Tab-separated table of C-alpha atoms in Angstrom:
chain	number	residue	atom	x	y	z
Y	1	MET	CA	22.013	-22.864	-5.860
Y	2	PRO	CA	24.434	-20.436	-7.865
Y	3	VAL	CA	22.672	-17.903	-10.177
Y	4	ASN	CA	24.568	-17.271	-13.535
Y	5	ASN	CA	22.874	-14.165	-14.446
Y	6	PRO	CA	25.151	-10.736	-15.086
Y	7	ASN	CA	22.435	-8.566	-13.454
Y	8	VAL	CA	22.536	-10.040	-10.078
Y	9	GLY	CA	25.366	-7.757	-8.792
Y	10	VAL	CA	23.478	-4.704	-10.154
Y	11	ALA	CA	20.280	-5.939	-8.535
Y	12	PHE	CA	22.100	-6.624	-5.226
Y	13	ALA	CA	23.812	-3.055	-5.285
Y	14	LEU	CA	20.418	-1.415	-5.911
Y	15	VAL	CA	18.813	-3.306	-2.969
Y	16	ILE	CA	21.650	-2.431	-0.765
Y	17	GLY	CA	21.340	1.447	-2.020
Y	18	ALA	CA	17.426	1.325	-1.415
Y	19	GLY	CA	17.943	-0.171	2.095
Y	20	ALA	CA	20.708	2.695	3.012
Y	21	ALA	CA	18.622	5.358	1.660
Y	22	THR	CA	15.505	3.999	3.794
Y	23	ALA	CA	17.745	3.823	6.887
Y	24	ALA	CA	18.940	7.387	6.417
Y	25	GLY	CA	15.607	8.834	5.885
Y	26	ALA	CA	14.336	7.138	8.875
Y	27	ALA	CA	17.244	8.382	10.958
Y	28	VAL	CA	16.641	11.960	9.920
Y	29	VAL	CA	13.506	12.487	11.780
Y	30	PHE	CA	15.292	11.687	15.169
Y	31	PHE	CA	17.534	14.777	14.728
Y	32	PRO	CA	15.644	18.045	15.042
Y	33	SER	CA	18.180	20.011	13.542
Y	34	LEU	CA	17.961	17.919	10.215
Y	35	VAL	CA	14.218	18.056	10.299
Y	36	LYS	CA	14.364	21.847	10.689
Y	37	LEU	CA	16.338	21.929	7.569
Y	38	ALA	CA	13.730	20.084	5.581
Y	39	SER	CA	10.083	21.323	6.012
Y	40	ARG	CA	7.520	19.298	7.267
Y	41	ARG	CA	5.679	19.470	4.109
Y	42	VAL	CA	8.783	18.115	1.951
Y	43	LEU	CA	9.184	15.051	4.541
Y	44	ALA	CA	5.438	14.354	4.300
Y	45	SER	CA	5.534	14.696	0.618
Y	46	ALA	CA	8.398	12.394	0.182
Y	47	LEU	CA	6.783	9.853	2.530
Y	48	GLY	CA	3.483	10.000	0.486
Y	49	ILE	CA	5.620	9.394	-2.820
Y	50	SER	CA	7.613	6.631	-1.364
Y	51	ALA	CA	4.424	4.885	-0.089
Y	52	GLY	CA	2.752	5.293	-3.545
Y	53	VAL	CA	5.827	3.774	-5.131
Y	54	MET	CA	5.919	0.755	-2.858
Y	55	THR	CA	2.100	0.247	-3.280
Y	56	TYR	CA	2.465	0.553	-7.064
Y	57	VAL	CA	5.187	-2.050	-6.999
Y	58	SER	CA	3.291	-4.267	-5.029
Y	59	PHE	CA	0.199	-4.182	-7.105
Y	60	VAL	CA	2.165	-5.018	-10.286
Y	61	GLU	CA	3.897	-7.846	-8.833
Y	62	ILE	CA	0.610	-9.294	-7.690
Y	63	PHE	CA	-1.101	-8.575	-10.912
Y	64	GLN	CA	1.888	-10.411	-12.710
Y	65	LYS	CA	1.429	-13.325	-10.374
Y	66	SER	CA	-2.410	-13.641	-10.795
Y	67	ASN	CA	-1.865	-13.459	-14.637
Y	68	GLY	CA	0.585	-16.109	-14.507
Y	69	SER	CA	-1.580	-18.356	-12.457
Y	70	PHE	CA	-4.559	-17.935	-14.952
Y	71	VAL	CA	-2.156	-19.085	-17.561
Y	72	ASP	CA	-0.975	-22.054	-15.576
Y	73	ALA	CA	-4.508	-22.904	-14.917
Y	74	GLY	CA	-4.945	-23.502	-18.810
Y	75	ASN	CA	-6.262	-20.019	-20.075
Y	76	SER	CA	-4.910	-18.095	-22.864
Y	77	GLU	CA	-2.823	-15.180	-22.488
Y	78	GLU	CA	-5.351	-12.689	-23.415
Y	79	ASP	CA	-8.265	-14.472	-21.215
Y	80	ALA	CA	-5.665	-14.705	-18.304
Y	81	TYR	CA	-5.041	-10.687	-18.603
Y	82	ILE	CA	-8.903	-10.127	-18.532
Y	83	TYR	CA	-9.370	-12.416	-15.595
Y	84	ALA	CA	-6.442	-10.694	-13.615
Y	85	THR	CA	-7.858	-7.313	-14.441
Y	86	LEU	CA	-11.468	-8.286	-13.398
Y	87	CYS	CA	-10.154	-9.800	-10.007
Y	88	PHE	CA	-8.175	-6.518	-9.371
Y	89	PHE	CA	-11.064	-4.169	-10.005
Y	90	GLY	CA	-13.380	-6.604	-8.291
Y	91	GLY	CA	-11.233	-6.451	-5.229
Y	92	VAL	CA	-11.320	-2.561	-5.516
Y	93	ILE	CA	-14.942	-2.647	-5.450
Y	94	ILE	CA	-15.186	-5.029	-2.646
Y	95	MET	CA	-13.004	-2.789	-0.702
Y	96	LEU	CA	-15.040	0.187	-1.516
Y	97	VAL	CA	-18.278	-1.260	-0.596
Y	98	SER	CA	-16.846	-2.635	2.813
Y	99	SER	CA	-15.121	0.618	3.647
Y	100	THR	CA	-18.510	2.391	3.087
Y	101	VAL	CA	-20.368	-0.044	5.135
Y	102	PHE	CA	-17.977	0.110	8.012
Y	103	LEU	CA	-18.252	3.971	7.833
Y	104	CYS	CA	-21.851	3.858	7.970
Y	105	MET	CA	-21.822	1.323	10.847
Y	106	SER	CA	-19.297	3.492	12.781
Y	107	ALA	CA	-21.397	6.749	12.118
Y	108	PHE	CA	-24.496	4.866	13.478
Y	109	HIS	CA	-22.355	3.604	16.404
Y	110	ASP	CA	-21.238	7.223	17.332
Y	111	ILE	CA	-24.713	8.628	16.919
Y	112	PHE	CA	-26.310	5.927	19.054
Y	113	TYR	CA	-23.749	6.058	21.909
Y	114	ALA	CA	-23.632	9.888	22.026
Y	115	HIS	CA	-27.576	9.894	22.396
Y	116	THR	CA	-27.226	7.116	25.292
Y	117	LYS	CA	-24.414	9.016	26.924
Y	118	LEU	CA	-26.736	12.199	26.802
Y	119	SER	CA	-29.694	10.609	28.072
Y	120	MET	CA	-27.656	9.036	30.827
Y	121	LEU	CA	-26.552	12.578	31.831
Y	122	ASN	CA	-30.300	13.979	31.804
Y	123	ILE	CA	-29.374	16.482	28.926
């Protein structure tokens, strides 16, 4: 299916450039002499920034799809935006609660088994 959009070439060039930059960045860590040129702090910062950008782009895309799905379901644009926002922050709250619960369960697990190991050693 041919695409008749003048921006296709630019988009394809940007994708190729991003892939080449990713490949070059990944290859740098295999050469110790290149790693010494850039400090570990710079490499870690660059990795953190790129992860943040990728996460942001993913969230924006998912949010737009959610908004579009609410519109397709028959909601108005304003209601769809509100519902998509509520779903997003509802997911954030669910993740925070589940993370806290799992952390508490893990702490209890560590305390319980540390105590049983000590009692098994007669300490």
